[in-house]
PDB file of C-alpha atoms in Angstrom:
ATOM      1  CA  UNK A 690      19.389 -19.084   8.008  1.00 61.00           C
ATOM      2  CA  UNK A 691      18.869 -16.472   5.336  1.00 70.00           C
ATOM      3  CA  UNK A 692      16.360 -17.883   2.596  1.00 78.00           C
ATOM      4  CA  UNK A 693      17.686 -19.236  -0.529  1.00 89.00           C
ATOM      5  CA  UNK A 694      18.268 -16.518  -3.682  1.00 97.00           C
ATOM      6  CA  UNK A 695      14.947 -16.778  -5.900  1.00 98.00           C
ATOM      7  CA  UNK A 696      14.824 -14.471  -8.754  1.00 98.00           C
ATOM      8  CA  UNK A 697      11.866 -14.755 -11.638  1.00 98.00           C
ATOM      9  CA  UNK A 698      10.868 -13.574 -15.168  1.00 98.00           C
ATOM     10  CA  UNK A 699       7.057 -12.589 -15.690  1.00 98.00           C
ATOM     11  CA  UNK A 700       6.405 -11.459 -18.942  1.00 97.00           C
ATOM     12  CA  UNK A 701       2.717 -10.932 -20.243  1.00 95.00           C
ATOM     13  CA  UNK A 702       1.380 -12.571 -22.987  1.00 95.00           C
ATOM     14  CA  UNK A 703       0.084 -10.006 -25.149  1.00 92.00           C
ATOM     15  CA  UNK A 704       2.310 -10.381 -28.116  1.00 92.00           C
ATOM     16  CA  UNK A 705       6.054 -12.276 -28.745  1.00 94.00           C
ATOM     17  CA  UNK A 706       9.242 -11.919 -26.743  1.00 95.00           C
ATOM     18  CA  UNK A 707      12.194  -9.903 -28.066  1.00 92.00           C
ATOM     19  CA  UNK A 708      15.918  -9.149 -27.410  1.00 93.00           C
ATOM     20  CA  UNK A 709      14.962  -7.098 -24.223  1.00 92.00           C
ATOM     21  CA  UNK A 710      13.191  -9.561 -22.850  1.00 95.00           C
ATOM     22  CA  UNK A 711      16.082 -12.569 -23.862  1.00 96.00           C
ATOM     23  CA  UNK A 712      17.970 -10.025 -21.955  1.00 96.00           C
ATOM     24  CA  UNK A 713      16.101  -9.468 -19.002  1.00 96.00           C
ATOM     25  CA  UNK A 714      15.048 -13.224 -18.530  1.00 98.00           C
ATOM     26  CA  UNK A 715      18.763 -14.119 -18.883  1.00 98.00           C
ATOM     27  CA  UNK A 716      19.624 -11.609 -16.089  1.00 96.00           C
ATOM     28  CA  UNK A 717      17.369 -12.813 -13.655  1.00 98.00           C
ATOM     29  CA  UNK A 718      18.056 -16.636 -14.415  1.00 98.00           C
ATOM     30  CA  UNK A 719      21.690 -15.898 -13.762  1.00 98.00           C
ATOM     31  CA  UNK A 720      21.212 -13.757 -10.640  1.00 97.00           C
ATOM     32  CA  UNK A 721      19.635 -16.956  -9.130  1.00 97.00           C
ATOM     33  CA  UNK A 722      22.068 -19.255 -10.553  1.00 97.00           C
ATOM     34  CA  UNK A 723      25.151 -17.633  -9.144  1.00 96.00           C
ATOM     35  CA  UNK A 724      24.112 -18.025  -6.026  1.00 96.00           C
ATOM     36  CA  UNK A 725      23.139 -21.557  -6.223  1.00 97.00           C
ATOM     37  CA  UNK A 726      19.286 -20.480  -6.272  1.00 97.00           C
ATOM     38  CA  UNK A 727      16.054 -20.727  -7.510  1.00 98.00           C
ATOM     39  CA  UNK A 728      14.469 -18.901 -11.030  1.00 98.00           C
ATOM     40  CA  UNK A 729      10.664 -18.670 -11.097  1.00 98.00           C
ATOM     41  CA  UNK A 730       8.906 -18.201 -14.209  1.00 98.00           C
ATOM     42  CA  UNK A 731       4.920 -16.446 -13.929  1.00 98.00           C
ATOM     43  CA  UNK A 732       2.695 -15.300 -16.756  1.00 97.00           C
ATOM     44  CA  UNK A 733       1.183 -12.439 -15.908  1.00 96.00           C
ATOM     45  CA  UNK A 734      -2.448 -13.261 -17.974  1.00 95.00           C
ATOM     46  CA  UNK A 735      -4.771 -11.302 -16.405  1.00 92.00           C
ATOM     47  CA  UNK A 736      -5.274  -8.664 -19.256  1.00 85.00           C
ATOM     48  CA  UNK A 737      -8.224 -11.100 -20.508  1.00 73.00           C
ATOM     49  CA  UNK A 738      -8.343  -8.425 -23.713  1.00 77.00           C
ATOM     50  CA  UNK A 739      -4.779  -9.279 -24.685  1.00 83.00           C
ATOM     51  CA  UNK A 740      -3.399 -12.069 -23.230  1.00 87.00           C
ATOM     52  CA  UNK A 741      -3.350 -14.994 -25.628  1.00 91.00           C
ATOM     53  CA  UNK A 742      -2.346 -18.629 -25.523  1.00 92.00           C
ATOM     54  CA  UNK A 743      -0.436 -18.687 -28.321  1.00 94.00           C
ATOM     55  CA  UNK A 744       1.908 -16.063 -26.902  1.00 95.00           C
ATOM     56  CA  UNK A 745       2.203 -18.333 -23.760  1.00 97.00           C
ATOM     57  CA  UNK A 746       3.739 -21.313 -25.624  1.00 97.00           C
ATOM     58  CA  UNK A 747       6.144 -18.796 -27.637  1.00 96.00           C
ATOM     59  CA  UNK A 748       7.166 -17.751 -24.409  1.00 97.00           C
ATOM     60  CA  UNK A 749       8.031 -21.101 -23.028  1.00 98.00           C
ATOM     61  CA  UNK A 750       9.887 -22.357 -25.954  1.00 98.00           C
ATOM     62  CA  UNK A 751      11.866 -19.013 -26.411  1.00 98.00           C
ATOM     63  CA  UNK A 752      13.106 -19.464 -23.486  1.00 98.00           C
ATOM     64  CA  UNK A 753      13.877 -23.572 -23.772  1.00 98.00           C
ATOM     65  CA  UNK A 754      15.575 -21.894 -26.833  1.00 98.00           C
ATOM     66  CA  UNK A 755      18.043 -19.354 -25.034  1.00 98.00           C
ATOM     67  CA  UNK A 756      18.801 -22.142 -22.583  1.00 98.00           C
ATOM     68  CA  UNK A 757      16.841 -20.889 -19.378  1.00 98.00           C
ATOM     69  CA  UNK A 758      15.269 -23.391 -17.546  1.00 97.00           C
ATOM     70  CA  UNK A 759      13.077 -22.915 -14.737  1.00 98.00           C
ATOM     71  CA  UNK A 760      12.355 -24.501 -11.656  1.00 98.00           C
ATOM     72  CA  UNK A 761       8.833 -25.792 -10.819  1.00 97.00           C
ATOM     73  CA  UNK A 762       5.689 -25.063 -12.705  1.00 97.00           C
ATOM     74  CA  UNK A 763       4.641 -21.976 -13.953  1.00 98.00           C
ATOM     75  CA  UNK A 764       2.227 -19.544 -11.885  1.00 98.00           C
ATOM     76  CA  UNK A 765      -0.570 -17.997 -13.690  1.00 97.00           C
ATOM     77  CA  UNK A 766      -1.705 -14.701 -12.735  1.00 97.00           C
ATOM     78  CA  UNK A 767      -4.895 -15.956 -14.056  1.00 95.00           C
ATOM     79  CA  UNK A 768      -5.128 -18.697 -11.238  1.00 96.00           C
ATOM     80  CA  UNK A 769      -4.871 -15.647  -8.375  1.00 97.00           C
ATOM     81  CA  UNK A 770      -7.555 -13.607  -8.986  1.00 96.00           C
ATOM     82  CA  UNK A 771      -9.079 -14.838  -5.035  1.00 97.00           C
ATOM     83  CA  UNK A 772      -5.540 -13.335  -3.774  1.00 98.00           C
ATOM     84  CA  UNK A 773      -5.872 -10.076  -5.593  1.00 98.00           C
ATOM     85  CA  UNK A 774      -9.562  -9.748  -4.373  1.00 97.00           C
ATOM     86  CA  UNK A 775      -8.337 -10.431  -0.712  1.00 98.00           C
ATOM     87  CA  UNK A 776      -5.483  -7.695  -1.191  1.00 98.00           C
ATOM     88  CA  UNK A 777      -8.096  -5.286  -1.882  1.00 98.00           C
ATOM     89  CA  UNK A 778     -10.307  -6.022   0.521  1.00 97.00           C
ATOM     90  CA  UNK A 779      -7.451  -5.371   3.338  1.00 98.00           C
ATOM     91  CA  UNK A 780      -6.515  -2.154   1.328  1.00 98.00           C
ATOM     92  CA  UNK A 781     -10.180  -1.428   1.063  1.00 97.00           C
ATOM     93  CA  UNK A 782     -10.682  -2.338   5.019  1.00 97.00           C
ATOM     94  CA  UNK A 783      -8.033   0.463   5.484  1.00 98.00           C
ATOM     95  CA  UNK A 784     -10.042   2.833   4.031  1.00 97.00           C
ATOM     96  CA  UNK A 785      -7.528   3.441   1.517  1.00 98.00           C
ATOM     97  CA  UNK A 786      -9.004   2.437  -1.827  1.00 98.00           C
ATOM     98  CA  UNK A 787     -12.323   4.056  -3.449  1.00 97.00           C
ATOM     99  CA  UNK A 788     -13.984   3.440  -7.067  1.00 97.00           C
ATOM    100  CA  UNK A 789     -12.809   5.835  -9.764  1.00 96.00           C
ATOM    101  CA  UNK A 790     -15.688   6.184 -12.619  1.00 96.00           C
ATOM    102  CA  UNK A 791     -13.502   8.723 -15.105  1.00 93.00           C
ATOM    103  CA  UNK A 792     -13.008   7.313 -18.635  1.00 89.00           C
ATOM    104  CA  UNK A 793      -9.624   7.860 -20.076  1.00 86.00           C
ATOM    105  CA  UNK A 794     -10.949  10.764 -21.740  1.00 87.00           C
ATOM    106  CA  UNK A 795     -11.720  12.785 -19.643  1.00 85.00           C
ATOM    107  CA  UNK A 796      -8.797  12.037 -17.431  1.00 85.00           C
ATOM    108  CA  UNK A 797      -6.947  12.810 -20.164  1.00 82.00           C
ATOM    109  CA  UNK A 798      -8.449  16.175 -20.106  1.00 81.00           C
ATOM    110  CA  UNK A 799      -7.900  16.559 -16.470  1.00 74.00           C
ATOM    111  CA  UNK A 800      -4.099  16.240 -16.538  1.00 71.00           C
ATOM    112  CA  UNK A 801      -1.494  18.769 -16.434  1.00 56.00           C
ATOM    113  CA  UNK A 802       2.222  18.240 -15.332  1.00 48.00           C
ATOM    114  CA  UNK A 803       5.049  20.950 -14.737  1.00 46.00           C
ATOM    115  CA  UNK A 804       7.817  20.204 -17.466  1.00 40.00           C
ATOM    116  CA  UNK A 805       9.779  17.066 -16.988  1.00 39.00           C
ATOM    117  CA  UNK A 806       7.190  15.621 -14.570  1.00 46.00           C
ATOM    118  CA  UNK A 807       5.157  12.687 -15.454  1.00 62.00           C
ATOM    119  CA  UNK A 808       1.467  13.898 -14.954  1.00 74.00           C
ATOM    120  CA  UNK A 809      -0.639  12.053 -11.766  1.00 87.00           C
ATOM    121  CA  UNK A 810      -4.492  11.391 -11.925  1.00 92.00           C
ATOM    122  CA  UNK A 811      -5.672  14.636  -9.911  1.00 90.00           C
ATOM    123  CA  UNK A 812      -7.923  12.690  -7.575  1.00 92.00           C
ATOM    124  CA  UNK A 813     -11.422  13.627  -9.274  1.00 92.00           C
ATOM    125  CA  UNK A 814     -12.904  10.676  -7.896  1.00 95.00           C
ATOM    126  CA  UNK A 815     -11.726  10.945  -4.351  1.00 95.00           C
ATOM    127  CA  UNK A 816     -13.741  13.915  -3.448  1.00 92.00           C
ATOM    128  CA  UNK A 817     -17.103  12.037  -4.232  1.00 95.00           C
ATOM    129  CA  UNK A 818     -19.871  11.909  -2.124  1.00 95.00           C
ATOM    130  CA  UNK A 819     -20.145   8.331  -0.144  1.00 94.00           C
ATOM    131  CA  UNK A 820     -23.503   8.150  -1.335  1.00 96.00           C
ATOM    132  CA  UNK A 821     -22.365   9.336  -4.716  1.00 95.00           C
ATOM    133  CA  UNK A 822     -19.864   6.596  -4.871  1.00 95.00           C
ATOM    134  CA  UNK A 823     -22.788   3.605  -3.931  1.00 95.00           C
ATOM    135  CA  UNK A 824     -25.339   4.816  -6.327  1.00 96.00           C
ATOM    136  CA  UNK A 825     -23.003   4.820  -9.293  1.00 96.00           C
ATOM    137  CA  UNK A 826     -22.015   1.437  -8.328  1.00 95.00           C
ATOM    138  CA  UNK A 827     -25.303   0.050  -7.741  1.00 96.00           C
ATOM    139  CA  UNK A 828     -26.586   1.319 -10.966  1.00 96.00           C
ATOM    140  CA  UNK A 829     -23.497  -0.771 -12.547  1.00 94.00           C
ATOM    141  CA  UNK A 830     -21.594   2.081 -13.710  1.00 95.00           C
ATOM    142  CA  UNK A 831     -17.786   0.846 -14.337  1.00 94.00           C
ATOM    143  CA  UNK A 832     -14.834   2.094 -12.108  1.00 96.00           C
ATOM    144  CA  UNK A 833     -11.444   1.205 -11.687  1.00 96.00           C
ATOM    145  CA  UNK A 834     -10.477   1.042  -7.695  1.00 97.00           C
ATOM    146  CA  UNK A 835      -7.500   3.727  -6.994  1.00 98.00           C
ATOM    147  CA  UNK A 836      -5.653   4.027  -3.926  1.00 98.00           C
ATOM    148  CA  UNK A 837      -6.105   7.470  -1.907  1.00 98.00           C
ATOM    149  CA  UNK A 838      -2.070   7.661  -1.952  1.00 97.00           C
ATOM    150  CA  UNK A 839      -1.708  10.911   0.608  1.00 97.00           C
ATOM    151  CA  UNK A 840      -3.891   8.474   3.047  1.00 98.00           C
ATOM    152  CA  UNK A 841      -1.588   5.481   2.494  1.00 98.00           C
ATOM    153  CA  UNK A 842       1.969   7.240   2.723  1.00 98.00           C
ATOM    154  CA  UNK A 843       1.337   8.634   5.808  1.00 98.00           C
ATOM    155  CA  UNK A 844      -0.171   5.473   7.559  1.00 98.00           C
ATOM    156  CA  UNK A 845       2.835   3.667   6.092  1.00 98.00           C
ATOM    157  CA  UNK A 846       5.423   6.335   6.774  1.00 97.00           C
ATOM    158  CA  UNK A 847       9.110   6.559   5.792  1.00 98.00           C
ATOM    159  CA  UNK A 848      10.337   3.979   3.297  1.00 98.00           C
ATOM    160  CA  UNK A 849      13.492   2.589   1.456  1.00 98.00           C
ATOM    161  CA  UNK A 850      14.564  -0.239  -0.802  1.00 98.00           C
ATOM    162  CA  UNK A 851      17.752  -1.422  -2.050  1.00 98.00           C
ATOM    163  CA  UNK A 852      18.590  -1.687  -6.039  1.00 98.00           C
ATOM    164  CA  UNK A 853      21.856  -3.947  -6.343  1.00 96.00           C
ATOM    165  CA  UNK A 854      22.989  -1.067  -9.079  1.00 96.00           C
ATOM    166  CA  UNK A 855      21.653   2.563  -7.595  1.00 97.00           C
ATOM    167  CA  UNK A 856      21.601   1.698  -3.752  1.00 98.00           C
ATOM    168  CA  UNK A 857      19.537   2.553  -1.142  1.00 98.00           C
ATOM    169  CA  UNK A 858      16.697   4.586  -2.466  1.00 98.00           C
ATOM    170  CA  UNK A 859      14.251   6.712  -0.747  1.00 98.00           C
ATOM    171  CA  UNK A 860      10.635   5.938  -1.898  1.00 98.00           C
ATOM    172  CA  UNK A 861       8.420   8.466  -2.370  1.00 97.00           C
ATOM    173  CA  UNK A 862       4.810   7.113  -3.775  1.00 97.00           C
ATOM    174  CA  UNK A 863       3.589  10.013  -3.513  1.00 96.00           C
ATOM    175  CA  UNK A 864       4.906  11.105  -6.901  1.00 95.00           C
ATOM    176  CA  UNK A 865       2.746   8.473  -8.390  1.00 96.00           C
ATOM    177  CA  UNK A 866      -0.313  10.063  -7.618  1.00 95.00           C
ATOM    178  CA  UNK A 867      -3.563   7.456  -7.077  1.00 97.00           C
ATOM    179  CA  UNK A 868      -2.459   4.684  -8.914  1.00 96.00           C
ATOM    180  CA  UNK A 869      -4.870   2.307  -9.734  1.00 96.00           C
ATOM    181  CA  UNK A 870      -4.833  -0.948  -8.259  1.00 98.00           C
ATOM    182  CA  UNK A 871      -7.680  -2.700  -9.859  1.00 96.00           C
ATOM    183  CA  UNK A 872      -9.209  -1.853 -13.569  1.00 92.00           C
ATOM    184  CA  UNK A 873     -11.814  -1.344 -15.058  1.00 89.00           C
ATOM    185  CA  UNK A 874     -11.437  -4.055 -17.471  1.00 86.00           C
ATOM    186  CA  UNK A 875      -8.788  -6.417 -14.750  1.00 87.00           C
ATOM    187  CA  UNK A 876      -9.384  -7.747 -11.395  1.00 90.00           C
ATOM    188  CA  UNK A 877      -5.277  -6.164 -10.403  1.00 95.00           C
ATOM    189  CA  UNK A 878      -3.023  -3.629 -11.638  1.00 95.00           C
ATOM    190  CA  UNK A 879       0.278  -4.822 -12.456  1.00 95.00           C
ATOM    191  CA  UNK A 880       1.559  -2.785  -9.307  1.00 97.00           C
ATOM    192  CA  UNK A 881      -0.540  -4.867  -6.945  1.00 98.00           C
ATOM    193  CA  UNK A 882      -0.432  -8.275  -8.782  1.00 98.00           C
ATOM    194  CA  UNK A 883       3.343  -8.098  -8.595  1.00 98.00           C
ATOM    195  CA  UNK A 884       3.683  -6.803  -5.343  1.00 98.00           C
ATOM    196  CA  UNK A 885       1.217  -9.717  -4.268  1.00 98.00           C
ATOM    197  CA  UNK A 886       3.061 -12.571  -6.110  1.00 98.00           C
ATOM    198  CA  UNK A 887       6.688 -11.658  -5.606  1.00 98.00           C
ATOM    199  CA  UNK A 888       5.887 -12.102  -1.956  1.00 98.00           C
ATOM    200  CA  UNK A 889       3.703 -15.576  -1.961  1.00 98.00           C
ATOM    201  CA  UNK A 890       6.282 -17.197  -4.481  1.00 98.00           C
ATOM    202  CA  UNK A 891       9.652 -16.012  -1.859  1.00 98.00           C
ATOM    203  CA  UNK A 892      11.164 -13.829  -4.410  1.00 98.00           C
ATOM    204  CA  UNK A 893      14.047 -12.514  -3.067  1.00 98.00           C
ATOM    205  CA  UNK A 894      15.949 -10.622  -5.642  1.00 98.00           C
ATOM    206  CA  UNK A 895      13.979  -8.408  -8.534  1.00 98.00           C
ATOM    207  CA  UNK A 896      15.695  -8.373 -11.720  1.00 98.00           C
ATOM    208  CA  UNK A 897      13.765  -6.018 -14.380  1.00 97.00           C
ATOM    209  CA  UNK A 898      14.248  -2.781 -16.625  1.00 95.00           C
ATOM    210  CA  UNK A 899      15.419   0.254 -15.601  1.00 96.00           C
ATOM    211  CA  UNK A 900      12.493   1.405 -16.754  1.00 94.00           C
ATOM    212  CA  UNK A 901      10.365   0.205 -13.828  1.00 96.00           C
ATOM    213  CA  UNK A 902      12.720   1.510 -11.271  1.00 97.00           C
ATOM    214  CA  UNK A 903       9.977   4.388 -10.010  1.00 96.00           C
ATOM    215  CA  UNK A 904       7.343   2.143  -9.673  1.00 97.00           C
ATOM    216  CA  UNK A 905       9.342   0.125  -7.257  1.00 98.00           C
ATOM    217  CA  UNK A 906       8.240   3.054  -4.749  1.00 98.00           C
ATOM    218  CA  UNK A 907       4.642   2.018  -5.486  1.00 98.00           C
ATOM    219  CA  UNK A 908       5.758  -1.488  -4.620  1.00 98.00           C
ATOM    220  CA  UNK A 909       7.271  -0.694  -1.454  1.00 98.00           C
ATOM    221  CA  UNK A 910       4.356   0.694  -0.002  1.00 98.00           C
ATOM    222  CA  UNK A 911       1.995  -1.721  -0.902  1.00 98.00           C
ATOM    223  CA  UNK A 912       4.672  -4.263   1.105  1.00 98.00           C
ATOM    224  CA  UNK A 913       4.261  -1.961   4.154  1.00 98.00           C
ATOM    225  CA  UNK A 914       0.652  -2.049   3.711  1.00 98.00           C
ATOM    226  CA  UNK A 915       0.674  -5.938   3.532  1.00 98.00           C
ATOM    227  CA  UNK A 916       2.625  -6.559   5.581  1.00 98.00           C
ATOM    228  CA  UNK A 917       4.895  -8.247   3.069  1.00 98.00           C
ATOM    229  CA  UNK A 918       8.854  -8.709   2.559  1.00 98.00           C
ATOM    230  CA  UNK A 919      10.569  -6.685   0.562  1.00 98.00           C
ATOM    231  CA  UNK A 920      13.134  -8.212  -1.533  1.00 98.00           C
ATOM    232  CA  UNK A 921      16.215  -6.796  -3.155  1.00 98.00           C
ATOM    233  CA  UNK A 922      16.109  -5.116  -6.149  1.00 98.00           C
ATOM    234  CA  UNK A 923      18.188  -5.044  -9.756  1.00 97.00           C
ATOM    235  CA  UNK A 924      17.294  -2.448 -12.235  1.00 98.00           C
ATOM    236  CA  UNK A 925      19.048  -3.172 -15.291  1.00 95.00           C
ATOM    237  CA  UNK A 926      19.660  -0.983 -18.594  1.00 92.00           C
ATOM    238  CA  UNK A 927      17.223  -1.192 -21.749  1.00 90.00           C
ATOM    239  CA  UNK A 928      18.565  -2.701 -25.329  1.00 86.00           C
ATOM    240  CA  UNK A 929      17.914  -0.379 -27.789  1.00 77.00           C
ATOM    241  CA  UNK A 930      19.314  -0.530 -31.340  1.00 66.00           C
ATOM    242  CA  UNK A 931      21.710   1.209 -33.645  1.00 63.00           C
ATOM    243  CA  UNK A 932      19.648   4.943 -33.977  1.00 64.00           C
ATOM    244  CA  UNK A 933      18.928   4.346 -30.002  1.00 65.00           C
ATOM    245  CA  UNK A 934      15.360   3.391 -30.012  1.00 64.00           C
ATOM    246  CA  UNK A 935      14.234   1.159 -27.183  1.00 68.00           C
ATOM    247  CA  UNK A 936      13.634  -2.657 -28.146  1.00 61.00           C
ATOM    248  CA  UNK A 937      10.439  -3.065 -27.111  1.00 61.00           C
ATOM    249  CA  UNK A 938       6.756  -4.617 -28.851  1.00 58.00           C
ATOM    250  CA  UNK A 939       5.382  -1.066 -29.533  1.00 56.00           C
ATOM    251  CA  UNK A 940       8.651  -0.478 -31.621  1.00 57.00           C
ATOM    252  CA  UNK A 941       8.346  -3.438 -33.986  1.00 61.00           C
ATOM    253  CA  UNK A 942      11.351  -4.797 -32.243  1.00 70.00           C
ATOM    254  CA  UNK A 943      12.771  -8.674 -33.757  1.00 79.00           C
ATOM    255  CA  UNK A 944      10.948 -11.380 -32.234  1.00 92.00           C
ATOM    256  CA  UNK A 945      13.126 -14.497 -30.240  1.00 95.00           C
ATOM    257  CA  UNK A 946      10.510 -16.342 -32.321  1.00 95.00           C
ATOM    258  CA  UNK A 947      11.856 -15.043 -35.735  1.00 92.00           C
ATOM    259  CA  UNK A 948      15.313 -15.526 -34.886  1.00 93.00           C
ATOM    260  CA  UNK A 949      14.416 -18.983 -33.160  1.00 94.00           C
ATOM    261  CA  UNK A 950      12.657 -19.929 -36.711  1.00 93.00           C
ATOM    262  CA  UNK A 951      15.220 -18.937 -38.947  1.00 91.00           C
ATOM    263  CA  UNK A 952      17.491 -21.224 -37.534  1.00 93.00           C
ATOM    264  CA  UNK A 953      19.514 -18.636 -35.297  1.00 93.00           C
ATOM    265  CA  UNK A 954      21.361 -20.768 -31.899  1.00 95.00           C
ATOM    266  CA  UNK A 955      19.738 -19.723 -28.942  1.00 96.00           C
ATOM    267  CA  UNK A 956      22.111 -20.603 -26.689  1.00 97.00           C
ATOM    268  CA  UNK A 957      25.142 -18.192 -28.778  1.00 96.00           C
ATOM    269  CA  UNK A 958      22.524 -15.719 -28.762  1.00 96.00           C
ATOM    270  CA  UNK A 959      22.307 -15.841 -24.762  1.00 97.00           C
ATOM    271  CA  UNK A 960      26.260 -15.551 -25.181  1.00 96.00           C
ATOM    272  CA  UNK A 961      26.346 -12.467 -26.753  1.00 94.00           C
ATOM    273  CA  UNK A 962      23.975 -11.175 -24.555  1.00 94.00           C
ATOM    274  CA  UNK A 963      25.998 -12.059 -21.375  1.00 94.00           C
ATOM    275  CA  UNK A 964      29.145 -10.526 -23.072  1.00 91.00           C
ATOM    276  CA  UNK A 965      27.381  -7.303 -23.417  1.00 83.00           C
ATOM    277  CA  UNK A 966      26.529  -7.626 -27.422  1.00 83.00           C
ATOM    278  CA  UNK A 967      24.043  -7.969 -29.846  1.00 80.00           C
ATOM    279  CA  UNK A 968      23.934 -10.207 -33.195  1.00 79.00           C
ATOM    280  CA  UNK A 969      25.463  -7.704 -35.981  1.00 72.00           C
ATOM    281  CA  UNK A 970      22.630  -7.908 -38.182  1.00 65.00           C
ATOM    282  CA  UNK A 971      20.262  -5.847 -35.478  1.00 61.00           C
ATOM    283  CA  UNK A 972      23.358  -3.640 -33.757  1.00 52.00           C
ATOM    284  CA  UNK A 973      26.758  -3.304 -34.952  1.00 39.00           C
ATOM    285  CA  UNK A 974      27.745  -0.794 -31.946  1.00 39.00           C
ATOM    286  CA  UNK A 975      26.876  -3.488 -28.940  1.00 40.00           C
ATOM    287  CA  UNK A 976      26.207  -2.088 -25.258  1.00 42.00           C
ATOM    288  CA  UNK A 977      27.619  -2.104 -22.110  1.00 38.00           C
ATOM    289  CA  UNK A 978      26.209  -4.951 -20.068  1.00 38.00           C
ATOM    290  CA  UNK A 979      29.520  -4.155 -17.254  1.00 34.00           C
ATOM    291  CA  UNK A 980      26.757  -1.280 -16.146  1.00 36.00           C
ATOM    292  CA  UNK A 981      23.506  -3.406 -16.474  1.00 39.00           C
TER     293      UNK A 981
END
């Protein structure tokens, strides 16, 4: 018997939902739904800079607000920290990980790209002596840990996943360079704490923006690594607004908690989102959600 559809929203709580997330949350929730399943929801906390807990109780009654519910309690990325350490140690056991000590400035400096390519960390910190590596980290110096990506495509060869929209897609990781895995200033990346919990909380269908569809291929070899499922994916399109810009935090984008306190109806707004449309007061032209 396969397992039962479980889809989830994990947003961060570094500032206040907007419009793409309503979207993305509803997307997921009704993914789930239509197939008689399960919605998770996880706060993904462990940016101990950011994260607030002010932003976590916006969060929850946003969404009470658009009318998704979700089942069971609410996982904490904060709460995992032990899981993420164990990851690492298996990756590290592997001898696939190793400490990177470069400030963003002068990996800044280091990068180049060809046009139209994103630019890759160029491995600086891979080529270190071993007894380089200890010193630095026995005097207390800070590093981030990066995985030695050439080392861990070829030990996990070949790979695919499916996106409910694009298909089967070939991964290739190896475009991503040495991503980091654990930060300077967090115990996980966001590439190895989601890989991590989408597998210990049975998700089996991803529902996010299109604009994390290449790092699934980071995600799929951490799963071979792990030894962990990988679920189905769904890689919907962005909101943006009238001139085209992206709704996003960054760009100042309307808050669920403005519209929520001005008296707007959640659940009409969750409407219009389903029917493809946004209220007329932030975008008269609407989008396509039949391609989303």
């Amino acid at each position: 018997m396969s397992a039962p559809t479980t889809s989830r929203f994990a947003p961060s709580p570094t500032g206040r939902l907007h419009l793409g997330h309503a979207f993305s949350a509803i997307q997921a929730h009704d993914r789930a739904r239509s197939a008689g399943g399960r919605f998770l929801l996880r706060i993904e906390d462990i940016d101990g800079t950011r994260s607030r807990p002010e932003h976590v109780d916006a969060i929850l009654a946003d969404l009470r607000w658009l009318g998704v519910e979700w089942d069971g309690p609410v996982l904490f990325q904060s709460a995992r920290l032990d899981v993420y350490a164990g990851a690492l140690e298996r990756l590290r056991g592997m001898a696939l990980l190793y400490p990177c000590f470069c400030t963003r400035a002068e990996i800044a400096a280091s990068l180049s790209a060809p046009h139209g390519l994103e630019a890759v960390y160029p491995g600086t910190c891979r080529h270190l002596d071993p007894a380089d590596r200890a010193a630095r980290i026995d005097a207390g110096v800070a590093h981030a840990w990066r995985i030695d990506m050439t080392a861990a495509a070829e030990r996990a060869g070949p790979l695919e996943w499916t996106d409910e929209i694009a298909g089967d897609v070939v991964a290739y990781p190896e475009r991503h360079g040495d991503v980091v895995l654990a930060r300077k200033d967090a115990p996980a990346s966001y590439h190895l704490a989601v890989t991590v919990d989408d597998a210990a909380q049975g998700v089996t269908h991803v529902v996010r923006g299109v604009d994390l569809f290449a790092a699934t291929d980071v995600h799929r070899l951490l799963q071979a690594l792990l030894g962990l499922p990988t679920p189905a994916y769904r890689h919907h399109q962005l909101l943006t607004d009238a001139d085209g810009a992206r709704l996003a935090k960054r760009n100042d984008s309307p808050t669920l908690e403005r519209l929520r306190l001005r008296g707007d109806d959640g659940h009409a707004l969750a409407a219009l989102l389903r029917a493809g449309r946004l209220p007329s007061d932030i975008l008269t032209t609407g989008f396509l959600a039949a391609s989303a």
